[in-house]
C-alpha positions as a printed Julia matrix, in Angstrom:
555×3 Matrix{Float64}:
 -56.48  24.55   31.28
 -54.07  27.12   30.91
 -50.78  25.71   29.44
 -54.13  23.74   26.72
 -55.33  27.28   25.88
 -51.19  28.43   25.57
 -50.9   25.55   23.44
 -53.99  26.05   21.14
 -53.44  30.1    20.7
 -49.53  29.16   19.94
 -51.06  26.52   16.83
 -53.03  28.96   15.85
 -50.57  31.92   15.79
 -48.01  29.12   14.04
 -50.84  28.06   11.54
 -51.33  31.83   10.44
 -48.18  32.65    9.87
 -47.5   29.72    8.18
 -50.19  30.0     5.19
 -48.46  33.25    4.75
 -45.19  31.98    4.49
 -45.91  29.94    2.12
 -47.77  32.35   -0.3
 -45.1   35.2     0.22
 -42.47  32.38   -1.02
 -44.35  32.01   -4.22
 -45.34  35.48   -4.79
 -41.42  36.67   -5.05
 -40.44  33.83   -7.12
 -43.09  33.62   -9.28
 -45.01  36.51   -9.13
 -44.08  38.21  -12.38
 -45.61  34.62  -13.68
 -48.56  35.22  -11.79
 -48.93  38.62  -12.82
 -48.83  37.16  -16.93
 -50.75  34.21  -16.16
 -53.8   36.82  -14.4
 -53.46  39.2   -17.59
 -54.08  35.7   -19.69
 -58.1   35.46  -17.72
 -60.02  37.44  -21.08
 -60.55  34.77  -22.46
 -64.01  33.71  -21.11
 -65.13  33.41  -17.5
 -64.59  29.94  -17.7
 -60.86  30.21  -17.86
 -60.8   33.18  -15.99
 -62.22  30.99  -12.99
 -59.68  28.7   -14.34
 -56.77  30.66  -13.62
 -58.19  32.1    -9.92
 -58.49  28.71   -8.79
 -54.94  27.67  -10.11
 -53.12  30.86   -8.77
 -55.48  30.32   -5.09
 -53.98  26.84   -5.48
 -50.22  28.07   -5.87
 -50.29  30.48   -2.56
 -52.75  28.69   -0.37
 -55.28  31.71   -0.39
 -57.53  33.27   -1.8
 -56.8   36.6    -0.29
 -53.78  37.19   -2.63
 -55.28  35.67   -5.32
 -58.18  38.18   -4.94
 -55.15  41.62   -3.98
 -54.13  41.11   -7.23
 -57.11  41.04   -9.07
 -58.37  44.46   -7.77
 -54.68  45.45   -8.65
 -55.39  44.74  -12.52
 -58.68  46.26  -12.32
 -56.98  49.36  -11.23
 -54.36  49.58  -13.89
 -57.42  48.48  -16.15
 -55.99  45.14  -17.23
 -59.62  43.63  -16.13
 -63.11  43.51  -16.47
 -65.74  43.77  -13.65
 -66.53  40.09  -15.23
 -63.34  38.94  -15.53
 -62.67  39.7   -12.7
 -65.25  38.89  -10.19
 -65.38  35.46  -11.93
 -61.75  34.99  -11.33
 -62.4   35.31   -7.86
 -64.73  33.45   -7.78
 -62.69  30.52   -9.07
 -60.17  31.4    -6.12
 -62.57  30.82   -3.42
 -63.03  26.98   -5.16
 -59.92  26.54   -5.53
 -58.88  28.3    -1.53
 -61.68  24.83   -0.44
 -59.63  22.38   -2.03
 -55.72  23.63   -0.48
 -58.52  23.84    3.43
 -59.57  20.11    2.03
 -56.04  18.49    0.98
 -53.9   19.9     3.96
 -56.51  18.87    6.16
 -55.76  15.24    5.29
 -53.36  13.59    8.01
 -49.6   14.1     6.6
 -48.09  13.84    9.73
 -45.57  11.64    8.61
 -44.81  14.77    5.94
 -43.2   16.68    8.59
 -39.82  16.1     9.11
 -38.42  15.06    5.36
 -40.76  18.6     4.72
 -38.49  20.51    7.18
 -35.24  18.82    6.15
 -35.56  19.23    2.29
 -36.76  23.27    2.96
 -34.42  23.68    5.18
 -31.09  22.03    2.63
 -33.27  24.23   -0.08
 -33.16  27.65    2.12
 -30.16  27.52    3.65
 -28.17  26.26    0.38
 -29.28  27.77   -2.12
 -27.78  30.17   -3.99
 -29.86  31.48   -6.4
 -33.42  33.82   -5.38
 -36.23  31.32   -6.49
 -34.29  28.23   -4.7
 -33.81  30.16   -1.48
 -37.85  30.82   -1.85
 -39.28  26.99   -2.86
 -37.19  26.52    0.44
 -39.26  28.8     2.7
 -42.09  27.41    0.46
 -41.7   23.41    1.4
 -40.82  24.76    4.8
 -43.94  26.94    5.15
 -46.32  23.56    4.01
 -44.78  21.66    7.31
 -44.84  23.7     9.27
 -49.24  24.23    8.25
 -49.27  20.31    8.54
 -47.25  20.92   12.28
 -49.27  22.84   12.9
 -52.64  20.81   12.97
 -50.89  18.19   15.03
 -50.55  20.98   16.85
 -53.93  21.69   17.38
 -55.39  18.36   17.5
 -53.23  17.92   20.59
 -54.79  20.92   22.48
 -57.9   20.23   21.74
 -58.08  16.3    22.69
 -58.49  17.06   26.67
 -61.44  19.15   25.93
 -63.55  16.73   24.08
 -64.96  15.19   27.55
 -65.38  19.1    28.93
 -68.25  19.8    30.62
 -67.59  23.4    29.36
 -67.56  22.64   25.78
 -70.71  20.34   26.3
 -72.08  23.6    27.52
 -70.75  25.56   24.71
 -72.04  23.71   22.35
 -75.5   23.27   23.38
 -76.16  26.8    23.61
 -74.81  26.92   19.68
 -76.53  24.25   18.2
 -79.97  26.18   19.64
 -78.42  29.39   18.44
 -76.69  28.66   14.8
 -75.98  32.07   13.89
 -73.43  33.31   16.7
 -71.36  30.79   15.42
 -72.12  32.03   12.09
 -71.17  36.02   12.67
 -67.87  34.49   14.94
 -66.62  32.46   12.22
 -67.16  35.45   10.23
 -65.47  37.83   12.31
 -62.77  35.86   13.53
 -61.62  34.71    9.48
 -61.98  38.85    8.69
 -59.95  39.39   11.33
 -57.49  36.93   10.88
 -57.31  37.28    7.07
 -56.99  33.92    5.94
 -59.96  31.64    5.79
 -57.61  28.86    4.19
 -56.06  28.76    8.13
 -59.93  29.16    9.74
 -61.26  26.71    7.87
 -58.42  24.02    8.32
 -59.22  25.07   12.55
 -62.99  23.92   12.09
 -61.93  20.77   10.43
 -59.38  19.63   13.0
 -61.97  20.53   15.55
 -64.85  18.37   14.27
 -62.25  15.72   13.11
 -61.34  16.09   16.76
 -64.97  15.48   18.45
 -65.48  18.6    19.1
 -68.02  19.85   17.26
 -71.24  18.42   15.63
 -71.66  18.28   11.84
 -74.67  20.99   12.03
 -71.78  23.08   14.64
 -69.3   22.41   12.34
 -71.32  23.65    9.14
 -72.06  26.95   10.42
 -68.57  28.06   11.23
 -68.01  26.71    7.64
 -70.3   29.23    5.95
 -69.5   32.39    8.27
 -66.04  31.42    7.31
 -66.46  31.2     3.27
 -68.53  34.71    3.89
 -65.39  36.46    6.5
 -63.07  35.71    3.04
 -65.14  38.28    1.22
 -65.4   40.72    3.65
 -61.86  40.6     3.48
 -61.49  40.97    0.25
 -63.98  43.83    0.07
 -61.47  45.38    3.4
 -58.9   45.93    0.98
 -60.35  47.35   -2.12
 -61.84  50.3     0.74
 -61.32  53.29   -0.66
 -59.52  51.95   -3.21
 -60.36  52.18   -7.76
 -63.85  51.36   -7.75
 -63.53  49.03  -10.14
 -62.02  46.58   -7.55
 -64.08  48.07   -5.68
 -67.35  46.6    -7.9
 -65.09  43.14   -8.19
 -65.2   42.56   -3.92
 -68.48  43.54   -4.01
 -70.13  41.42   -6.14
 -68.41  38.16   -4.63
 -69.18  38.98   -1.01
 -73.47  39.31   -3.26
 -72.8   35.28   -4.63
 -70.14  34.18   -1.89
 -71.9   36.12    0.74
 -75.23  35.65    0.15
 -74.84  32.0    -1.22
 -73.51  31.31    2.82
 -76.71  33.39    4.42
 -79.11  31.56    2.24
 -77.5   27.87    3.07
 -77.96  28.38    6.25
 -81.53  29.64    6.38
 -82.34  26.65    4.66
 -80.18  23.93    6.53
 -82.96  25.41    9.58
 -85.38  24.34    7.19
 -83.45  21.07    5.56
 -81.1   19.84    8.72
 -78.0   18.32    7.05
 -78.76  14.46    8.74
 -81.03  13.94    5.69
 -77.85  14.22    3.82
 -76.23  10.87    5.1
 -71.95  12.17    3.93
 -69.89   9.82    4.55
 -66.36  10.32    6.87
 -65.6   11.69   10.6
 -67.29  15.5    10.76
 -63.89  16.89    9.94
 -64.21  15.45    6.9
 -67.74  16.4     5.89
 -67.03  19.29    7.03
 -64.13  19.65    4.11
 -66.89  18.41    1.36
 -69.1   20.37    2.43
 -66.98  23.37    1.46
 -65.87  22.7    -1.96
 -69.18  21.7    -2.33
 -70.11  25.37   -1.92
 -67.61  26.92   -3.16
 -68.05  24.79   -6.25
 -71.52  25.84   -6.85
 -70.69  29.09   -5.76
 -68.35  29.64   -9.05
 -70.55  27.14  -11.26
 -74.11  29.06  -10.7
 -71.86  32.92  -10.52
 -70.48  32.29  -13.84
 -72.77  33.17  -16.51
 -74.25  35.53  -12.93
 -70.81  37.79  -13.66
 -71.49  40.15  -16.68
 -75.11  41.32  -15.63
 -74.25  41.18  -11.41
 -70.61  43.88  -12.96
 -72.95  45.45  -14.99
 -75.81  46.34  -12.23
 -72.57  47.27  -10.31
 -71.08  49.43  -12.05
 -74.37  51.38  -12.59
 -75.29  51.27   -8.38
 -71.35  51.41   -7.49
 -70.57  55.13   -9.04
 -67.1   56.27   -8.84
 -67.02  60.43   -7.15
 -67.12  62.73  -10.14
 -64.02  65.13  -11.06
 -63.05  67.64   -8.29
 -65.15  66.03   -6.32
 -61.96  63.9    -4.25
 -59.22  64.35   -3.07
 -55.59  62.72   -4.54
 -53.78  63.62   -1.32
 -50.88  63.08   -3.49
 -50.9   66.17   -5.1
 -51.4   68.15   -1.45
 -48.0   66.78   -0.45
 -45.05  69.21   -0.32
 -42.34  67.68   -2.22
 -39.25  66.23   -1.23
 -37.13  68.61   -2.35
 -38.14  71.24   -0.2
 -36.61  72.35    3.56
 -34.1   70.51    6.13
 -31.2   69.47    4.09
 -28.87  71.68    4.09
 -25.37  70.18    5.11
 -26.36  67.21    4.81
 -25.72  65.18    1.87
 -27.45  62.2     2.91
 -30.36  63.36    3.91
 -30.62  65.31    0.44
 -30.57  62.36   -1.41
 -32.98  60.15    0.08
 -35.3   63.49   -0.65
 -34.25  63.14   -3.99
 -35.42  59.28   -3.92
 -38.77  60.3    -2.17
 -39.07  61.71   -5.06
 -37.87  59.96   -7.63
 -40.61  57.44   -6.18
 -42.88  58.96   -6.17
 -42.01  59.35  -10.1
 -41.43  56.46  -10.74
 -44.98  55.8    -9.5
 -46.64  58.26  -11.9
 -45.22  56.3   -15.18
 -46.32  52.8   -13.32
 -50.11  55.08  -13.23
 -49.36  55.35  -16.75
 -48.19  52.43  -17.66
 -51.01  49.66  -15.7
 -54.13  51.45  -18.56
 -51.84  50.71  -21.83
 -53.81  47.22  -23.0
 -57.09  48.58  -21.37
 -56.78  51.34  -24.11
 -55.37  49.93  -26.87
 -58.51  46.92  -27.13
 -60.66  49.52  -26.27
 -59.12  53.06  -27.38
 -60.5   54.52  -23.83
 -60.86  58.34  -24.44
 -60.87  58.61  -20.83
 -58.59  56.9   -20.21
 -55.89  57.9   -22.69
 -56.62  61.95  -21.77
 -55.43  60.32  -17.68
 -52.27  59.09  -19.42
 -51.96  62.41  -21.33
 -52.11  64.9   -18.15
 -49.57  62.66  -15.8
 -46.9   62.92  -18.78
 -46.26  67.29  -17.59
 -46.35  66.26  -14.11
 -43.43  63.46  -14.79
 -41.37  66.29  -17.05
 -42.29  68.31  -13.96
 -40.93  65.82  -11.58
 -37.52  65.37  -13.78
 -37.2   68.23  -14.07
 -37.08  69.09  -10.31
 -35.18  66.44   -9.28
 -32.16  67.65  -11.49
 -32.08  70.98  -10.28
 -31.93  69.76   -6.87
 -29.56  67.45   -7.54
 -27.79  70.37   -9.49
 -27.39  72.52   -6.47
 -25.74  70.3    -3.9
 -22.21  70.56   -3.09
 -20.22  68.35   -5.31
 -16.9   68.88   -4.32
 -17.91  68.03   -0.66
 -19.41  64.65   -2.0
 -17.22  61.1    -1.14
 -17.04  59.42   -4.14
 -20.25  56.93   -3.16
 -22.13  60.12   -2.32
 -21.43  61.31   -5.93
 -22.37  57.94   -7.78
 -25.2   58.07   -6.09
 -26.5   61.3    -6.56
 -25.61  60.44  -10.6
 -27.79  57.38  -10.66
 -30.98  59.62   -9.43
 -30.52  61.78  -11.78
 -29.54  59.46  -14.73
 -32.66  57.36  -13.4
 -34.95  60.25  -13.26
 -33.81  60.92  -17.57
 -34.99  57.53  -18.22
 -38.1   57.19  -16.08
 -38.72  61.07  -17.98
 -37.97  59.13  -21.57
 -40.47  56.1   -20.64
 -43.43  58.23  -20.08
 -42.68  60.17  -23.13
 -42.82  56.32  -24.79
 -46.27  55.68  -23.63
 -47.78  59.41  -24.13
 -46.71  59.45  -27.08
 -45.71  56.23  -30.35
 -48.31  53.88  -28.06
 -50.89  56.05  -27.37
 -50.28  56.98  -31.19
 -50.77  53.11  -31.72
 -54.14  53.57  -30.19
 -55.15  56.25  -32.26
 -54.2   54.14  -34.94
 -56.11  51.26  -33.87
 -59.57  53.32  -33.38
 -59.47  55.2   -36.66
 -59.28  52.53  -38.81
 -61.43  50.0   -36.57
 -58.12  47.74  -36.57
 -57.51  44.66  -34.3
 -54.37  42.72  -33.32
 -54.64  39.03  -34.74
 -55.7   36.47  -31.13
 -51.85  35.68  -30.69
 -50.34  38.64  -31.6
 -52.85  40.36  -29.06
 -51.73  37.57  -26.29
 -48.42  38.13  -26.44
 -48.43  41.74  -26.24
 -50.21  41.13  -22.76
 -47.6   38.84  -21.96
 -45.24  42.1   -22.94
 -46.74  44.73  -21.02
 -47.69  42.08  -18.15
 -43.29  40.76  -17.96
 -42.78  45.03  -18.65
 -45.16  46.1   -15.66
 -43.97  43.07  -13.58
 -40.2   44.17  -13.81
 -41.05  48.17  -13.82
 -42.26  47.46   -9.75
 -39.36  45.39   -9.83
 -36.9   48.34  -10.27
 -38.68  50.21   -8.24
 -37.68  47.87   -4.81
 -34.43  47.8    -6.17
 -34.51  52.06   -5.92
 -35.06  51.54   -2.13
 -33.53  49.23   -1.03
 -30.5   48.71   -3.53
 -29.98  45.0    -2.82
 -28.27  43.0    -5.43
 -30.01  40.1    -5.63
 -32.82  42.07   -6.98
 -30.72  44.1    -9.34
 -29.04  40.61  -10.87
 -32.96  39.78  -10.69
 -33.94  43.43  -13.17
 -30.67  43.08  -15.5
 -32.0   39.42  -16.32
 -35.8   40.43  -16.5
 -33.91  42.72  -18.99
 -32.83  40.38  -21.26
 -35.45  37.95  -20.85
 -37.56  41.01  -22.42
 -35.16  40.82  -25.6
 -36.14  37.5   -25.75
 -39.96  37.91  -25.79
 -39.44  40.7   -28.24
 -37.74  39.09  -30.93
 -40.07  36.07  -30.02
 -43.25  38.21  -31.04
 -41.16  39.69  -34.54
 -40.39  36.31  -34.81
 -44.19  35.22  -34.54
 -46.0   38.49  -36.46
 -43.46  37.92  -39.19
 -44.42  33.65  -39.66
 -48.64  34.59  -39.76
 -47.64  37.32  -42.51
 -46.46  34.44  -44.09
 -49.13  32.18  -43.55
 -51.81  35.26  -44.69
 -52.63  36.21  -41.37
 -55.03  38.94  -42.25
 -55.4   40.75  -38.95
 -51.45  40.37  -38.5
 -51.02  42.47  -42.25
 -53.54  45.32  -40.99
 -52.39  45.75  -38.08
 -48.41  44.45  -39.04
 -46.55  48.65  -38.28
 -48.72  48.89  -35.57
 -47.62  45.79  -33.65
 -43.47  46.47  -33.72
 -44.09  49.32  -32.71
 -46.36  48.46  -29.6
 -43.03  45.75  -29.21
 -40.82  48.22  -29.79
 -42.09  50.17  -28.2
 -42.88  48.31  -24.67
 -38.99  46.79  -24.59
 -37.75  49.78  -25.31
 -39.45  51.32  -21.9
 -38.12  48.09  -20.24
 -34.5   48.59  -21.04
 -35.22  52.38  -19.29
 -36.51  51.49  -15.86
 -33.74  48.39  -15.65
 -31.26  51.07  -16.15
 -31.22  51.17  -11.95
 -29.63  47.99  -12.13
 -26.01  48.41  -14.33
 -25.42  51.39  -11.49
 -25.8   49.74   -8.06
 -24.0   46.28   -9.75
 -21.53  48.25  -11.34
 -20.65  50.33   -8.48
 -20.03  46.36   -6.55
 -17.95  45.94   -8.97
 -20.73  42.75  -10.91
 -20.54  43.82  -14.4
 -17.76  43.15  -17.28
 -15.78  46.54  -18.55
 -17.47  45.39  -22.13
 -19.36  42.61  -23.31
 -16.77  42.28  -27.05
 -14.63  39.97  -27.25
 -10.89  41.0   -27.31
  -9.38  40.58  -30.75
  -6.07  39.36  -31.17
  -3.17  42.35  -31.37
  -1.62  43.02  -35.2
   1.82  43.31  -36.11
């Protein structure tokens, strides 16, 4: 019995790790694309749900989609109703993933391990390696499910199992709550549902118990999203609470309904595992279909019920922290540079907070959001001054070449971030003011281009923060490639804009200068935040001295 339990626990741990492995690989390889896709979910509730389902299938996790949606909502990039529709779609997508993985795909395990291993070990590009990691993760998911089936085989005729099953038949609420708790603790509803389906297919669980467990896993999945947003931005919490109300409430209602109308009357095809899989998909599909028209009224209700902390009552702990530039570094240059890096990271995060709500500000002209952005600009300026003064006071004569280069890079990057903040607080906010004063809106095509460009720049800022801390060469190369990609997007947007002008698009004509100014501003911000990559690549000799071709000597 001991070895059987250890085998089962090992299989479940492998399953949890494999699901996380796939999600991490997709996020690392396609983070920018995922965020740009998420930014385009505003068209309609159905479009948002479709985006959520597609992302959940790609990431094999509705939790990851909920986390991305919460981040966008916190930055003002995603309306509450849109975010709620997107999360409901993600729940349906994760149900499809669980159903696909529950099939007997054991013949694919060995080929997937070989293919994934070759891609990861032999690949030279970052994306190729992450693709290999993703393929390996899928193989390990299938392997773990095979291990679960093998580990549970000796239990099928166990007296203890019979006793537990008989108890749960008479008390489905215990199984429902236990599944919800286990799902919440494991942080993966896909993994929980896969284990339940595997148990059902092995003949360990009857349908009524498997159904109660699946419903509990769905409730637990909503609790994961709620737990992630506790203490966070109120807009993200509203989305999580709305999802819990719709999906969690539906799970409770279904369990009550099943006490009156047993599932045996439906006559579902297949074994218990297949039946549980079908019920899981049907449940999330129905929740999505019913929830989409309710997303807007539920969001409006939560806007009234879930209020943000009044100004003055909240506690911005970042404002009470002691600056990293004071004390404990005299005579230790490396420690001083680490302190400057910490302060520069804080400065970068303030610029990120300023950049996040730009699209929402351009769309709505929200005066409160504008005031918040403007209020951060003096803090960014002060951080820039403090970092430059701190670095200037170091004993440069005693520093070696690498320390001197690092100090110079930090000082230059602080100036770049300060300039990026100025662009956000001046040209971009000026565009927002003019849109409101003149009651103008961008054309649909132009607005889509701005959304894509803003999402790309915001993603690059987050990548730049990673490069700043890690000084990783591969990430620095990726950041330089992203800078060039944004330049291409700028040229394409301008080309498309002039095409719309030639076609007589009224919106494009009225907002021509504003559109071009916004595109140029976002491109300039991107160039400034990508500067840290050039410093790192230059230090390692990975930049050419000049991009100009040599001219032949004359005479």
